[in-house]
Amino acid sequence: MQTELSNQLGVEHAVFGFTPFPAVAAAISRAGGFGVLGAVRYTAPDDLKRDLDWIEAHVDGRPYGLDVVMPAKKVEGVTEADVEAMIPDGHRQFVRETLAKYGVPELPEGEASGWRITGWMEQVARSQLDVAFDYPIRLLANALGSPPADVVARAHERDVLVAALAGSARHAEKHRDAGIDIVVAQGYEAGGHTGEIASMVLTPEVVDAVAPLPVLAAGGIGSGRQIAAALALGAQGVWLGSLWLTTAEADLHSPALTRKLLAAGSGDTVRSRALTGKPARQLRTDWTDAWDAADGPGTLPMPLQGLLVADAVSRIQKYEVDPLLGTPVGQIVGRMNEVRSVRAVFDDLTRGFEQAVDRVNRIAGGRGQ
């Protein structure tokens, strides 16, 4: 599964794997793909340094990258306390009542929630980059559009390629004009924040809009056949995220959540604002249903919603409250039916890719159906 882009980066397969888990990122690179570590949860620079040190020691010299969450425009002088003060009391009461309805215990005294809004603030992302640029990363990806111009320039000075996610051809053109090197066309089927356009339509639209920039197809991809289809649509590789959540190397810290992922079908996700305030595909749960119900208070805009629910999500995860327990995941969850190693996933992807290409070649040559 080689393309011009994979050859440029020195990887065997044009499979870019996004993951919050260092062990998964390293295993993806060792398997011949390109592991990309998600940095949003690293609010302390020393924690990111520790895990990048670990990746360096376990990646066998193969290339890898980092994904940050950084807005293109900066809002000066706004602190987390300022944002928190904007949250209406009625929404806080709704959270308390919903958690009480399901008997969700409080966090132990002194234990903070695991995810806070600080991971989405520009100064945190910049501190992450201060750490990351001391390592031989080959790619910097941004999940909130094009990063600021000075960050793009800083990456290019270090021969680091810059990628940005796009949900439409219009977004992709903005990335191209901002000097981005790679556009990730993320379709409606993807886990996490997504737009309105499905991958089969979006990928060729973005390829045509930004040519000759390389495009990675993302959203609903989890088989070799789908990778072959993405390359046929003009992509130079694929960007996979959800598929790694049920690998043996992943560290979800929740057997209950793993069981839910393995049991879920492709129709068991929902595009909801319940987690961050922006539409994000995730497992459908009683928690998402409560926020999306007509008689509920409605979600708040980003970043207020994320700050509002941070403690609640941590409590639900810690105590594995099954009806409320969920995670961002794409529609490909319907294919995630067993725990497998990253290497086994790659073996399946490459085998399926070869079979798909062989079948198309037979059809094109008129030798079979």
Coordinates of N, CA and C in Angstrom, one line a residue, residues 11-203:
V11 N 7.6 5.2 4.9 CA 6.8 4.1 5.5 C 6.3 3.1 4.4
E12 N 6.1 1.9 4.9 CA 5.8 0.8 3.9 C 4.4 0.9 3.4
H13 N 3.4 1.3 4.3 CA 2.0 1.3 4.0 C 1.5 2.8 4.2
A14 N 0.7 3.2 3.3 CA 0.1 4.6 3.4 C -1.1 4.6 4.4
V15 N -0.9 4.1 5.6 CA -1.9 4.0 6.6 C -1.4 4.9 7.8
F16 N -2.1 5.9 8.0 CA -1.8 6.9 9.1 C -2.8 6.6 10.2
G17 N -2.2 6.2 11.4 CA -3.1 5.8 12.5 C -3.0 6.8 13.6
F18 N -4.2 7.5 13.9 CA -4.3 8.4 15.0 C -4.8 7.7 16.2
T19 N -4.1 8.0 17.4 CA -4.4 7.3 18.6 C -4.0 8.1 19.8
P20 N -4.7 8.0 20.9 CA -4.2 8.7 22.1 C -3.2 7.9 22.9
F21 N -3.0 6.7 22.5 CA -2.1 5.7 23.2 C -0.8 5.5 22.6
P22 N 0.3 5.9 23.4 CA 1.7 5.7 22.8 C 2.0 4.3 22.3
A23 N 1.5 3.3 23.1 CA 1.8 1.9 22.6 C 1.2 1.6 21.3
V24 N 0.0 2.1 21.0 CA -0.6 1.9 19.7 C 0.1 2.7 18.6
A25 N 0.5 3.9 18.9 CA 1.2 4.7 17.9 C 2.5 4.0 17.5
A26 N 3.3 3.6 18.5 CA 4.5 2.9 18.2 C 4.3 1.6 17.4
A27 N 3.3 0.8 17.8 CA 3.0 -0.4 17.1 C 2.6 -0.2 15.7
I28 N 1.8 0.9 15.4 CA 1.4 1.2 14.0 C 2.7 1.5 13.2
S29 N 3.6 2.3 13.7 CA 4.8 2.6 13.0 C 5.6 1.3 12.8
R30 N 5.8 0.5 13.8 CA 6.5 -0.7 13.7 C 5.9 -1.7 12.6
A31 N 4.6 -1.6 12.5 CA 3.9 -2.5 11.5 C 4.0 -2.0 10.1
G32 N 4.7 -0.8 9.9 CA 4.9 -0.3 8.6 C 4.0 0.8 8.2
G33 N 3.1 1.3 9.1 CA 2.3 2.4 8.9 C 2.9 3.7 9.5
F34 N 2.1 4.7 9.8 CA 2.6 5.9 10.4 C 1.8 6.3 11.6
G35 N 2.3 6.1 12.8 CA 1.6 6.3 14.0 C 1.6 7.8 14.3
V36 N 0.4 8.3 14.8 CA 0.2 9.7 15.1 C -0.4 9.8 16.5
L37 N 0.4 10.3 17.5 CA -0.1 10.4 18.8 C -0.9 11.6 19.1
G38 N -2.2 11.4 19.6 CA -3.0 12.5 19.9 C -2.5 13.2 21.2
A39 N -2.4 14.5 21.2 CA -1.7 15.2 22.3 C -2.7 16.0 23.2
V40 N -4.0 16.0 22.9 CA -5.0 16.8 23.5 C -5.0 16.6 25.0
R41 N -4.8 15.3 25.5 CA -4.9 15.0 26.9 C -3.7 15.4 27.7
Y42 N -2.6 15.8 27.0 CA -1.4 16.2 27.7 C -1.4 17.6 28.2
T43 N -1.9 17.9 29.3 CA -1.9 19.3 29.8 C -0.6 19.6 30.5
A44 N 0.2 18.6 30.9 CA 1.5 18.9 31.5 C 2.6 18.5 30.5
P45 N 3.5 19.4 30.1 CA 4.5 19.1 29.2 C 5.4 17.9 29.6
D46 N 5.6 17.7 30.8 CA 6.5 16.6 31.3 C 5.8 15.2 30.9
D47 N 4.5 15.2 31.0 CA 3.8 14.0 30.7 C 3.9 13.6 29.2
L48 N 3.8 14.6 28.3 CA 4.1 14.4 26.9 C 5.5 14.0 26.6
K49 N 6.5 14.6 27.3 CA 7.9 14.3 27.1 C 8.1 12.8 27.5
R50 N 7.5 12.4 28.6 CA 7.6 11.0 29.1 C 7.2 10.0 28.0
D51 N 6.0 10.3 27.4 CA 5.5 9.4 26.4 C 6.2 9.5 25.1
L52 N 6.7 10.6 24.7 CA 7.5 10.7 23.5 C 8.8 10.0 23.7
D53 N 9.4 10.1 24.9 CA 10.6 9.3 25.2 C 10.3 7.8 25.0
W54 N 9.1 7.4 25.5 CA 8.7 6.0 25.4 C 8.6 5.5 23.9
I55 N 7.9 6.4 23.1 CA 7.8 6.1 21.7 C 9.1 6.0 21.0
E56 N 10.0 6.9 21.3 CA 11.3 6.9 20.7 C 12.1 5.6 21.0
A57 N 11.8 5.0 22.2 CA 12.5 3.8 22.6 C 11.8 2.6 22.0
H58 N 10.6 2.7 21.5 CA 9.9 1.5 21.0 C 9.4 1.5 19.6
V59 N 9.8 2.6 18.9 CA 9.4 2.7 17.5 C 10.4 2.1 16.5
D60 N 11.5 1.6 17.0 CA 12.5 1.0 16.1 C 13.0 1.9 15.0
G61 N 13.1 3.2 15.3 CA 13.6 4.2 14.4 C 12.7 4.6 13.3
R62 N 11.5 4.1 13.3 CA 10.5 4.4 12.3 C 9.8 5.8 12.5
P63 N 9.3 6.4 11.5 CA 8.7 7.7 11.6 C 7.4 7.7 12.3
Y64 N 7.0 8.9 13.0 CA 5.8 9.0 13.7 C 5.4 10.5 13.7
G65 N 4.2 10.8 14.2 CA 3.8 12.2 14.2 C 3.0 12.5 15.5
L66 N 2.5 13.8 15.5 CA 1.8 14.3 16.7 C 0.5 15.0 16.2
D67 N -0.6 14.9 16.9 CA -1.8 15.6 16.5 C -2.2 16.5 17.7
V68 N -2.4 17.8 17.4 CA -2.7 18.7 18.4 C -4.1 19.3 18.1
V69 N -4.6 20.0 19.1 CA -5.9 20.8 18.9 C -5.6 22.2 19.1
M70 N -5.5 23.0 18.0 CA -5.1 24.4 18.1 C -6.0 25.2 17.2
P71 N -6.7 26.2 17.7 CA -7.5 27.1 16.8 C -6.6 28.0 16.0
A72 N -7.1 28.3 14.8 CA -6.3 29.2 13.9 C -6.3 30.6 14.4
K73 N -7.4 31.0 15.1 CA -7.4 32.3 15.7 C -7.3 32.3 17.2
K74 N -6.6 33.2 17.7 CA -6.4 33.3 19.2 C -7.3 34.3 19.9
V75 N -7.8 33.9 21.0 CA -8.6 34.8 21.8 C -7.8 35.2 23.0
E76 N -7.4 36.5 23.1 CA -6.5 36.9 24.1 C -7.2 37.1 25.5
G77 N -6.5 36.8 26.5 CA -6.9 37.1 27.9 C -8.0 36.3 28.5
V78 N -8.4 35.2 27.8 CA -9.5 34.4 28.3 C -8.9 33.2 29.1
T79 N -9.3 33.0 30.4 CA -8.8 31.9 31.2 C -9.9 30.9 31.3
E80 N -9.5 29.7 31.9 CA -10.5 28.7 32.1 C -11.6 29.2 33.1
A81 N -11.2 29.9 34.1 CA -12.1 30.5 35.1 C -13.2 31.4 34.4
D82 N -12.7 32.2 33.4 CA -13.6 33.1 32.7 C -14.6 32.3 31.9
V83 N -14.2 31.2 31.3 CA -15.1 30.3 30.5 C -16.1 29.6 31.4
E84 N -15.6 29.1 32.5 CA -16.5 28.4 33.4 C -17.6 29.3 34.0
A85 N -17.3 30.6 34.2 CA -18.3 31.5 34.7 C -19.4 31.7 33.7
M86 N -19.2 31.4 32.5 CA -20.3 31.5 31.5 C -21.3 30.4 31.5
I87 N -21.1 29.3 32.2 CA -22.0 28.2 32.2 C -23.2 28.5 33.0
P88 N -24.4 28.3 32.4 CA -25.6 28.6 33.2 C -25.9 27.6 34.3
D89 N -26.5 28.1 35.4 CA -26.8 27.2 36.5 C -27.7 26.1 36.1
G90 N -28.6 26.4 35.2 CA -29.6 25.4 34.8 C -28.9 24.2 34.2
H91 N -27.9 24.4 33.4 CA -27.2 23.3 32.8 C -26.4 22.5 33.8
R92 N -25.8 23.2 34.8 CA -25.1 22.5 35.9 C -26.1 21.6 36.6
Q93 N -27.3 22.1 36.9 CA -28.3 21.3 37.6 C -28.8 20.1 36.8
F94 N -28.9 20.2 35.4 CA -29.2 19.1 34.6 C -28.2 18.0 34.7
V95 N -26.9 18.4 34.7 CA -25.8 17.4 34.9 C -26.0 16.7 36.2
R96 N -26.2 17.4 37.3 CA -26.3 16.8 38.6 C -27.5 15.8 38.7
E97 N -28.6 16.2 38.1 CA -29.8 15.4 38.1 C -29.7 14.1 37.3
T98 N -29.0 14.3 36.1 CA -28.8 13.1 35.3 C -27.9 12.1 36.0
L99 N -26.8 12.6 36.6 CA -25.9 11.7 37.3 C -26.6 11.0 38.5
A100 N -27.4 11.8 39.2 CA -28.1 11.2 40.4 C -29.1 10.2 39.9
K101 N -29.8 10.4 38.8 CA -30.7 9.4 38.3 C -30.1 8.0 38.1
Y102 N -28.9 8.0 37.7 CA -28.2 6.7 37.4 C -27.2 6.3 38.5
G103 N -27.3 7.0 39.6 CA -26.5 6.7 40.8 C -25.0 6.7 40.6
V104 N -24.5 7.7 39.9 CA -23.1 7.9 39.6 C -22.4 8.5 40.8
P105 N -21.5 7.8 41.5 CA -20.8 8.3 42.7 C -19.9 9.5 42.3
E106 N -19.7 10.3 43.4 CA -18.7 11.4 43.2 C -17.3 10.9 43.1
L107 N -16.4 11.7 42.5 CA -15.0 11.3 42.5 C -14.5 11.4 43.9
P108 N -13.5 10.6 44.2 CA -12.9 10.7 45.6 C -12.3 12.1 45.8
E109 N -12.3 12.5 47.1 CA -11.9 13.8 47.4 C -10.4 14.0 47.0
G110 N -10.2 15.2 46.3 CA -8.9 15.5 45.8 C -8.6 15.0 44.4
E111 N -9.4 14.1 43.9 CA -9.2 13.6 42.5 C -9.9 14.5 41.5
A112 N -9.1 15.0 40.6 CA -9.6 15.8 39.5 C -10.1 15.0 38.3
S113 N -10.9 15.6 37.5 CA -11.4 14.9 36.3 C -10.2 14.7 35.4
G114 N -10.3 13.6 34.6 CA -9.2 13.3 33.7 C -9.1 14.2 32.5
W115 N -10.1 14.8 32.1 CA -10.1 15.6 30.8 C -10.7 17.0 31.1
R116 N -9.9 18.0 30.8 CA -10.4 19.4 31.1 C -10.2 20.2 29.8
I117 N -10.8 21.4 29.8 CA -10.8 22.2 28.7 C -9.4 22.7 28.3
T118 N -8.5 22.7 29.3 CA -7.1 23.2 29.1 C -6.5 22.5 27.9
G119 N -6.8 21.3 27.6 CA -6.2 20.6 26.5 C -6.6 21.2 25.2
W120 N -7.7 22.0 25.2 CA -8.1 22.6 23.9 C -7.7 24.1 23.8
M121 N -6.9 24.6 24.7 CA -6.5 26.0 24.7 C -5.2 26.2 24.0
E122 N -5.0 27.3 23.3 CA -3.8 27.5 22.5 C -2.5 27.4 23.3
Q123 N -2.5 28.0 24.4 CA -1.3 28.1 25.2 C -0.8 26.7 25.6
V124 N -1.8 25.8 25.8 CA -1.4 24.4 26.1 C -0.8 23.7 24.9
A125 N -1.5 23.9 23.7 CA -1.0 23.3 22.5 C 0.4 23.8 22.1
R126 N 0.6 25.1 22.4 CA 2.0 25.6 22.1 C 3.0 25.0 23.1
S127 N 2.7 24.7 24.3 CA 3.6 24.1 25.2 C 3.9 22.6 24.7
Q128 N 2.9 22.0 24.2 CA 3.0 20.7 23.6 C 4.0 20.7 22.4
L129 N 3.9 21.7 21.6 CA 4.8 21.8 20.5 C 6.2 22.1 20.9
D130 N 6.4 22.9 22.0 CA 7.7 23.2 22.5 C 8.4 21.9 22.9
V131 N 7.7 20.9 23.4 CA 8.2 19.6 23.7 C 8.4 18.8 22.4
A132 N 7.4 18.7 21.6 CA 7.4 17.8 20.4 C 8.5 18.2 19.4
F133 N 8.8 19.5 19.3 CA 9.8 19.8 18.3 C 11.2 19.5 18.7
D134 N 11.4 19.0 19.9 CA 12.7 18.5 20.4 C 12.9 17.0 20.0
Y135 N 11.8 16.4 19.3 CA 11.8 15.0 18.9 C 11.8 15.0 17.4
P136 N 12.2 13.9 16.8 CA 12.2 13.8 15.3 C 10.9 13.4 14.7
I137 N 9.8 14.2 15.1 CA 8.5 13.9 14.5 C 8.6 14.3 13.1
R138 N 7.8 13.6 12.2 CA 7.8 13.9 10.8 C 6.5 14.6 10.3
L139 N 5.5 14.6 11.2 CA 4.2 15.1 10.8 C 3.6 15.8 12.0
L140 N 3.0 17.0 11.8 CA 2.2 17.7 12.8 C 0.8 17.8 12.2
A141 N -0.2 17.2 12.9 CA -1.6 17.3 12.4 C -2.4 18.2 13.4
N142 N -3.3 19.0 12.8 CA -4.2 19.8 13.7 C -5.6 19.4 13.4
A143 N -6.4 19.2 14.5 CA -7.8 18.7 14.4 C -8.8 19.8 14.3
L144 N -8.4 21.1 14.4 CA -9.3 22.2 14.4 C -8.9 23.1 13.2
G145 N -8.7 22.6 12.1 CA -8.4 23.4 10.9 C -6.9 23.7 10.8
S146 N -6.6 24.7 10.1 CA -5.2 25.1 9.9 C -4.6 25.7 11.2
P147 N -3.4 25.3 11.6 CA -2.8 25.9 12.8 C -2.4 27.3 12.4
P148 N -2.1 28.2 13.4 CA -1.6 29.5 13.1 C -0.4 29.5 12.2
A149 N -0.2 30.6 11.4 CA 0.8 30.7 10.4 C 2.2 30.5 11.0
D150 N 2.5 31.0 12.2 CA 3.8 30.9 12.8 C 4.1 29.4 13.2
V151 N 3.1 28.6 13.5 CA 3.3 27.2 13.8 C 3.6 26.4 12.5
V152 N 2.9 26.8 11.5 CA 3.2 26.1 10.2 C 4.7 26.4 9.8
A153 N 5.1 27.7 9.9 CA 6.5 28.0 9.6 C 7.5 27.3 10.5
R154 N 7.1 27.2 11.8 CA 8.0 26.6 12.7 C 8.2 25.1 12.4
A155 N 7.1 24.5 12.0 CA 7.2 23.1 11.6 C 8.0 22.9 10.3
H156 N 7.8 23.8 9.3 CA 8.5 23.7 8.1 C 10.0 23.9 8.2
E157 N 10.4 24.8 9.2 CA 11.8 25.0 9.5 C 12.5 23.7 9.9
R158 N 11.7 22.8 10.5 CA 12.2 21.6 11.0 C 12.0 20.4 10.1
D159 N 11.5 20.7 8.9 CA 11.2 19.7 7.9 C 10.1 18.7 8.4
V160 N 9.2 19.3 9.1 CA 8.0 18.6 9.6 C 6.8 18.9 8.7
L161 N 6.2 17.9 8.1 CA 5.0 18.2 7.3 C 3.8 18.5 8.2
V162 N 2.9 19.4 7.7 CA 1.7 19.8 8.5 C 0.5 19.3 7.8
A163 N -0.4 18.7 8.6 CA -1.7 18.2 8.0 C -2.8 18.8 8.8
A164 N -4.0 19.0 8.2 CA -5.1 19.5 8.8 C -6.4 18.8 8.3
L165 N -7.3 18.6 9.2 CA -8.6 17.9 8.8 C -9.6 18.8 8.2
A166 N -10.3 18.3 7.2 CA -11.3 19.1 6.5 C -12.6 18.2 6.3
G167 N -13.7 18.9 6.5 CA -15.0 18.2 6.3 C -15.7 18.7 5.0
S168 N -15.0 19.5 4.2 CA -15.6 20.0 3.0 C -14.5 20.5 2.1
A169 N -14.8 20.6 0.8 CA -13.8 21.1 -0.2 C -13.4 22.5 0.2
R170 N -14.4 23.3 0.6 CA -14.1 24.7 1.0 C -13.1 24.8 2.2
H171 N -13.3 23.9 3.2 CA -12.3 23.9 4.3 C -10.9 23.5 3.7
A172 N -10.9 22.5 2.8 CA -9.6 22.0 2.3 C -8.9 23.1 1.5
E173 N -9.6 23.9 0.8 CA -9.0 25.0 0.1 C -8.4 26.0 1.0
K174 N -9.0 26.3 2.2 CA -8.5 27.2 3.2 C -7.2 26.6 3.7
H175 N -7.1 25.3 3.9 CA -5.9 24.7 4.4 C -4.8 24.9 3.4
R176 N -5.1 24.6 2.1 CA -4.1 24.8 1.0 C -3.5 26.2 1.0
D177 N -4.4 27.2 1.1 CA -4.0 28.6 1.1 C -3.2 29.0 2.3
A178 N -3.3 28.2 3.4 CA -2.6 28.5 4.7 C -1.2 27.8 4.7
G179 N -0.9 27.1 3.6 CA 0.4 26.4 3.5 C 0.5 25.0 4.0
I180 N -0.7 24.4 4.2 CA -0.7 23.0 4.7 C -0.2 22.1 3.7
D181 N 0.5 21.0 4.1 CA 1.1 20.0 3.2 C 0.2 18.9 2.9
I182 N -0.6 18.5 3.8 CA -1.5 17.3 3.6 C -2.9 17.7 4.1
V183 N -3.9 17.3 3.4 CA -5.3 17.5 3.8 C -5.9 16.2 4.1
V184 N -6.5 16.1 5.3 CA -7.2 14.9 5.7 C -8.7 15.1 5.5
A185 N -9.2 14.4 4.5 CA -10.7 14.6 4.2 C -11.5 13.6 5.1
Q186 N -12.0 14.2 6.1 CA -12.7 13.4 7.1 C -14.2 13.4 6.9
G187 N -14.8 12.2 6.5 CA -16.2 12.1 6.2 C -17.1 12.0 7.4
Y188 N -18.3 12.1 7.1 CA -19.4 12.1 8.1 C -19.4 10.8 9.0
E189 N -18.8 9.7 8.5 CA -18.9 8.4 9.2 C -17.8 8.4 10.3
A190 N -16.9 9.3 10.4 CA -15.8 9.3 11.3 C -16.2 9.5 12.7
G191 N -15.3 9.0 13.6 CA -15.5 9.3 15.0 C -15.0 10.6 15.4
G192 N -15.5 11.2 16.4 CA -15.1 12.6 16.8 C -15.8 13.6 16.0
H193 N -15.2 14.8 15.9 CA -15.8 15.9 15.2 C -15.9 15.6 13.7
T194 N -17.0 15.8 13.1 CA -17.2 15.5 11.7 C -18.2 16.5 11.1
G195 N -18.1 16.6 9.8 CA -19.0 17.5 9.0 C -20.2 16.7 8.5
E196 N -20.8 17.2 7.4 CA -22.0 16.6 7.0 C -21.9 15.7 5.7
I197 N -20.7 15.6 5.2 CA -20.5 15.0 3.9 C -19.8 13.6 4.1
A198 N -20.4 12.6 3.4 CA -19.8 11.2 3.6 C -18.5 11.1 2.8
S199 N -17.7 10.1 3.2 CA -16.4 9.9 2.7 C -16.3 9.7 1.2
M200 N -17.3 8.9 0.6 CA -17.3 8.5 -0.8 C -17.5 9.8 -1.7
V201 N -18.2 10.8 -1.1 CA -18.4 12.0 -1.9 C -17.3 13.0 -1.6
L202 N -16.9 13.1 -0.3 CA -15.9 14.1 0.2 C -14.5 13.9 -0.4
T203 N -14.1 12.6 -0.4 CA -12.7 12.4 -0.8 C -12.4 12.9 -2.2

